[in-house]
mmCIF file of C-alpha atoms in Angstrom:
data_model
loop_
_atom_site.group_PDB
_atom_site.id
_atom_site.type_symbol
_atom_site.label_atom_id
_atom_site.label_comp_id
_atom_site.label_asym_id
_atom_site.label_seq_id
_atom_site.Cartn_x
_atom_site.Cartn_y
_atom_site.Cartn_z
ATOM 1 C CA UNK A 1 -0.009 -0.104 -0.204
ATOM 2 C CA UNK A 2 1.383 3.392 -1.207
ATOM 3 C CA UNK A 3 -0.008 6.411 0.564
ATOM 4 C CA UNK A 4 0.346 9.766 -1.184
ATOM 5 C CA UNK A 5 -2.638 11.492 0.502
ATOM 6 C CA UNK A 6 -1.531 13.783 3.297
ATOM 7 C CA UNK A 7 2.212 12.633 3.344
ATOM 8 C CA UNK A 8 4.535 9.784 1.721
ATOM 9 C CA UNK A 9 4.088 6.452 3.633
ATOM 10 C CA UNK A 10 4.490 2.539 2.497
ATOM 11 C CA UNK A 11 3.241 -0.579 4.062
ATOM 12 C CA UNK A 12 4.313 -3.925 2.896
ATOM 13 C CA UNK A 13 2.178 -7.113 3.851
ATOM 14 C CA UNK A 14 0.818 -5.306 6.306
ATOM 15 C CA UNK A 15 4.105 -3.763 7.977
ATOM 16 C CA UNK A 16 4.691 -0.291 7.557
ATOM 17 C CA UNK A 17 8.293 0.778 6.164
ATOM 18 C CA UNK A 18 10.263 2.705 8.271
ATOM 19 C CA UNK A 19 10.846 6.104 6.461
ATOM 20 C CA UNK A 20 14.477 5.618 6.406
ATOM 21 C CA UNK A 21 15.672 6.037 2.978
ATOM 22 C CA UNK A 22 19.192 5.639 1.946
ATOM 23 C CA UNK A 23 18.755 7.495 -1.133
ATOM 24 C CA UNK A 24 16.517 10.135 -1.345
ATOM 25 C CA UNK A 25 15.614 9.696 -5.094
ATOM 26 C CA UNK A 26 14.598 6.238 -4.656
ATOM 27 C CA UNK A 27 11.749 7.433 -2.479
ATOM 28 C CA UNK A 28 10.973 9.833 -5.433
ATOM 29 C CA UNK A 29 11.334 7.148 -7.493
ATOM 30 C CA UNK A 30 8.469 5.024 -5.899
ATOM 31 C CA UNK A 31 5.953 8.417 -5.709
ATOM 32 C CA UNK A 32 6.689 9.281 -9.239
ATOM 33 C CA UNK A 33 5.642 5.273 -9.939
ATOM 34 C CA UNK A 34 3.125 5.232 -7.501
ATOM 35 C CA UNK A 35 1.473 8.127 -8.945
ATOM 36 C CA UNK A 36 1.981 7.271 -12.886
ATOM 37 C CA UNK A 37 -0.605 5.439 -15.092
ATOM 38 C CA UNK A 38 -0.534 1.541 -14.222
ATOM 39 C CA UNK A 39 2.377 2.523 -12.094
ATOM 40 C CA UNK A 40 5.147 2.543 -14.796
ATOM 41 C CA UNK A 41 7.265 4.704 -16.840
ATOM 42 C CA UNK A 42 9.823 4.659 -19.449
ATOM 43 C CA UNK A 43 13.730 4.653 -17.808
ATOM 44 C CA UNK A 44 14.019 7.968 -20.233
ATOM 45 C CA UNK A 45 10.820 9.796 -18.677
ATOM 46 C CA UNK A 46 12.259 8.806 -14.856
ATOM 47 C CA UNK A 47 15.868 9.784 -15.968
ATOM 48 C CA UNK A 48 14.594 13.255 -17.183
ATOM 49 C CA UNK A 49 12.676 13.820 -14.322
ATOM 50 C CA UNK A 50 15.199 13.026 -11.344
ATOM 51 C CA UNK A 51 18.429 13.897 -13.389
ATOM 52 C CA UNK A 52 17.659 16.379 -16.272
ATOM 53 C CA UNK A 53 20.972 17.347 -16.767
ATOM 54 C CA UNK A 54 22.681 13.830 -16.513
ATOM 55 C CA UNK A 55 24.211 12.224 -19.243
ATOM 56 C CA UNK A 56 23.201 9.101 -20.291
ATOM 57 C CA UNK A 57 25.625 6.620 -18.723
ATOM 58 C CA UNK A 58 25.515 8.719 -15.299
ATOM 59 C CA UNK A 59 21.821 8.557 -15.478
ATOM 60 C CA UNK A 60 21.520 4.580 -16.183
ATOM 61 C CA UNK A 61 23.746 4.191 -13.226
ATOM 62 C CA UNK A 62 21.941 6.073 -11.025
ATOM 63 C CA UNK A 63 18.664 4.417 -11.922
ATOM 64 C CA UNK A 64 20.180 0.863 -11.101
ATOM 65 C CA UNK A 65 21.453 2.753 -7.697
ATOM 66 C CA UNK A 66 18.222 3.707 -6.682
ATOM 67 C CA UNK A 67 16.039 0.327 -7.858
ATOM 68 C CA UNK A 68 18.973 -1.440 -5.725
ATOM 69 C CA UNK A 69 17.831 1.189 -2.662
ATOM 70 C CA UNK A 70 13.760 0.763 -3.635
ATOM 71 C CA UNK A 71 14.448 -3.203 -3.793
ATOM 72 C CA UNK A 72 16.496 -2.944 -0.529
ATOM 73 C CA UNK A 73 13.443 -1.069 0.944
ATOM 74 C CA UNK A 74 10.338 -2.585 -0.516
ATOM 75 C CA UNK A 75 11.509 -6.230 -1.476
ATOM 76 C CA UNK A 76 13.040 -7.474 -4.398
ATOM 77 C CA UNK A 77 9.861 -8.159 -6.343
ATOM 78 C CA UNK A 78 8.677 -4.111 -6.024
ATOM 79 C CA UNK A 79 10.339 -2.432 -9.185
ATOM 80 C CA UNK A 80 11.288 -3.856 -12.249
ATOM 81 C CA UNK A 81 13.039 -2.905 -15.320
ATOM 82 C CA UNK A 82 11.801 -4.504 -18.597
ATOM 83 C CA UNK A 83 12.147 -3.436 -21.988
ATOM 84 C CA UNK A 84 13.022 0.204 -20.557
ATOM 85 C CA UNK A 85 10.042 0.243 -18.655
ATOM 86 C CA UNK A 86 10.025 0.849 -14.913
ATOM 87 C CA UNK A 87 7.375 -0.920 -12.923
ATOM 88 C CA UNK A 88 6.155 -0.538 -9.142
ATOM 89 C CA UNK A 89 5.013 -3.960 -7.712
ATOM 90 C CA UNK A 90 4.486 -5.527 -11.415
ATOM 91 C CA UNK A 91 3.487 -9.168 -9.890
ATOM 92 C CA UNK A 92 1.726 -8.155 -6.664
ATOM 93 C CA UNK A 93 -1.280 -6.559 -5.855
ATOM 94 C CA UNK A 94 -0.460 -2.651 -5.306
ATOM 95 C CA UNK A 95 -2.898 -0.221 -3.656
ATOM 96 C CA UNK A 96 -2.250 3.643 -4.028
ATOM 97 C CA UNK A 97 -4.573 5.569 -1.842
ATOM 98 C CA UNK A 98 -4.702 8.133 -5.106
ATOM 99 C CA UNK A 99 -6.347 5.576 -7.064
ATOM 100 C CA UNK A 100 -8.729 4.629 -4.365
ATOM 101 C CA UNK A 101 -9.595 7.988 -4.133
ATOM 102 C CA UNK A 102 -10.180 9.291 -7.546
ATOM 103 C CA UNK A 103 -12.154 6.272 -8.696
ATOM 104 C CA UNK A 104 -14.131 6.380 -5.420
ATOM 105 C CA UNK A 105 -14.900 10.619 -6.595
ATOM 106 C CA UNK A 106 -15.458 9.186 -10.423
ATOM 107 C CA UNK A 107 -18.267 7.115 -9.145
ATOM 108 C CA UNK A 108 -19.885 9.605 -6.524
ATOM 109 C CA UNK A 109 -19.491 12.143 -8.684
ATOM 110 C CA UNK A 110 -21.632 10.250 -11.405
ATOM 111 C CA UNK A 111 -24.088 8.754 -8.907
ATOM 112 C CA UNK A 112 -24.337 11.888 -6.580
ATOM 113 C CA UNK A 113 -25.702 9.524 -4.152
ATOM 114 C CA UNK A 114 -24.408 11.650 -0.160
ATOM 115 C CA UNK A 115 -23.167 8.453 1.019
ATOM 116 C CA UNK A 116 -20.792 7.874 -1.920
ATOM 117 C CA UNK A 117 -19.722 11.442 -1.500
ATOM 118 C CA UNK A 118 -19.233 11.409 1.817
ATOM 119 C CA UNK A 119 -16.844 7.889 1.802
ATOM 120 C CA UNK A 120 -15.015 9.651 -1.187
ATOM 121 C CA UNK A 121 -14.190 12.516 1.437
ATOM 122 C CA UNK A 122 -13.371 9.918 4.131
ATOM 123 C CA UNK A 123 -10.564 8.481 1.851
ATOM 124 C CA UNK A 124 -8.934 12.199 1.370
ATOM 125 C CA UNK A 125 -6.137 12.292 4.096
ATOM 126 C CA UNK A 126 -4.879 15.611 3.048
ATOM 127 C CA UNK A 127 -3.297 17.189 -0.401
ATOM 128 C CA UNK A 128 -0.504 15.054 -2.533
ATOM 129 C CA UNK A 129 2.671 14.930 -0.986
ATOM 130 C CA UNK A 130 2.758 17.881 1.068
ATOM 131 C CA UNK A 131 6.688 17.588 1.489
ATOM 132 C CA UNK A 132 7.003 17.590 -1.888
ATOM 133 C CA UNK A 133 5.080 20.938 -1.956
ATOM 134 C CA UNK A 134 7.731 22.666 -4.866
ATOM 135 C CA UNK A 135 8.773 19.299 -6.736
ATOM 136 C CA UNK A 136 7.909 20.428 -10.113
ATOM 137 C CA UNK A 137 6.810 16.664 -11.503
ATOM 138 C CA UNK A 138 4.091 16.571 -8.503
ATOM 139 C CA UNK A 139 2.135 20.123 -9.786
ATOM 140 C CA UNK A 140 -0.210 18.502 -12.151
ATOM 141 C CA UNK A 141 -1.125 15.824 -9.911
ATOM 142 C CA UNK A 142 -1.297 18.187 -6.819
ATOM 143 C CA UNK A 143 -3.630 20.252 -8.911
ATOM 144 C CA UNK A 144 -5.624 17.670 -11.008
ATOM 145 C CA UNK A 145 -6.572 16.006 -7.250
ATOM 146 C CA UNK A 146 -7.420 19.076 -5.475
ATOM 147 C CA UNK A 147 -9.995 19.771 -8.072
ATOM 148 C CA UNK A 148 -11.241 16.634 -7.452
ATOM 149 C CA UNK A 149 -11.609 17.136 -3.965
ATOM 150 C CA UNK A 150 -13.244 20.170 -4.150
ATOM 151 C CA UNK A 151 -15.638 19.361 -6.922
ATOM 152 C CA UNK A 152 -16.535 16.125 -4.571
ATOM 153 C CA UNK A 153 -16.781 18.606 -1.367
ATOM 154 C CA UNK A 154 -18.858 21.321 -3.197
ATOM 155 C CA UNK A 155 -21.542 18.211 -4.719
ATOM 156 C CA UNK A 156 -21.672 16.865 -1.121
ATOM 157 C CA UNK A 157 -22.494 20.315 -0.172
ATOM 158 C CA UNK A 158 -25.012 21.077 -2.634
ATOM 159 C CA UNK A 159 -26.989 17.759 -1.977
ATOM 160 C CA UNK A 160 -26.801 18.578 1.552
ATOM 161 C CA UNK A 161 -28.497 21.851 1.196
ATOM 162 C CA UNK A 162 -31.119 20.333 -1.211
ATOM 163 C CA UNK A 163 -32.124 17.966 1.597
ATOM 164 C CA UNK A 164 -32.486 20.818 4.146
ATOM 165 C CA UNK A 165 -29.598 20.331 5.763
ATOM 166 C CA UNK A 166 -27.442 23.330 6.034
ATOM 167 C CA UNK A 167 -25.450 22.764 8.993
ATOM 168 C CA UNK A 168 -24.125 19.453 7.482
ATOM 169 C CA UNK A 169 -23.249 21.280 4.082
ATOM 170 C CA UNK A 170 -21.187 24.211 5.863
ATOM 171 C CA UNK A 171 -19.415 21.270 8.227
ATOM 172 C CA UNK A 172 -18.216 20.088 4.546
ATOM 173 C CA UNK A 173 -17.681 23.227 2.943
ATOM 174 C CA UNK A 174 -16.436 25.568 5.707
ATOM 175 C CA UNK A 175 -12.645 24.094 5.755
ATOM 176 C CA UNK A 176 -12.921 23.785 1.923
ATOM 177 C CA UNK A 177 -13.861 27.660 1.759
ATOM 178 C CA UNK A 178 -10.692 28.246 4.118
ATOM 179 C CA UNK A 179 -8.210 26.217 1.689
ATOM 180 C CA UNK A 180 -9.573 28.143 -1.700
ATOM 181 C CA UNK A 181 -9.816 31.471 -0.729
ATOM 182 C CA UNK A 182 -10.275 32.601 -4.079
ATOM 183 C CA UNK A 183 -13.077 30.062 -5.132
ATOM 184 C CA UNK A 184 -16.308 31.872 -5.648
ATOM 185 C CA UNK A 185 -18.436 28.735 -6.159
ATOM 186 C CA UNK A 186 -17.699 27.406 -2.377
ATOM 187 C CA UNK A 187 -17.946 30.603 -1.083
ATOM 188 C CA UNK A 188 -21.196 31.237 -2.110
#
């Protein structure tokens, strides 16, 4: 299990992995792959994000070093490189909180059921990787997830108001309004 919302953590076979990464970039690689579609990226994309100014040979050497570090932390089958594609947990079950949130949000927004919207908001444990607030590679994901969270909260607030529960709607929307001072829809 990889948690990215509200902060990074990893659990393997029910055991939390201590946050003692020997190489910071190994930790970043896990984050990149956890956010990537199907949890895989081409090695050139990884090299460009982690070592944009490095020569090809140096980047390849660095990649093998951090793959070794990831395997040391998460197990030998945790990461593979096959046909120039890196995969996170290619043979095991991998659960990422971001995936769970996005799937729940899509279903809740299409059904507009109050219980589904509440359950989706319960999955939101905070913004994406707050410790990587200034990392360019996370910006697009962070903005997209923030917008999804706001849309789910706004829809829940609207549904609660429709059902005559303005106090419950206020409890959902007040924290969001504080986080998004320029979001006119939320403030209304």
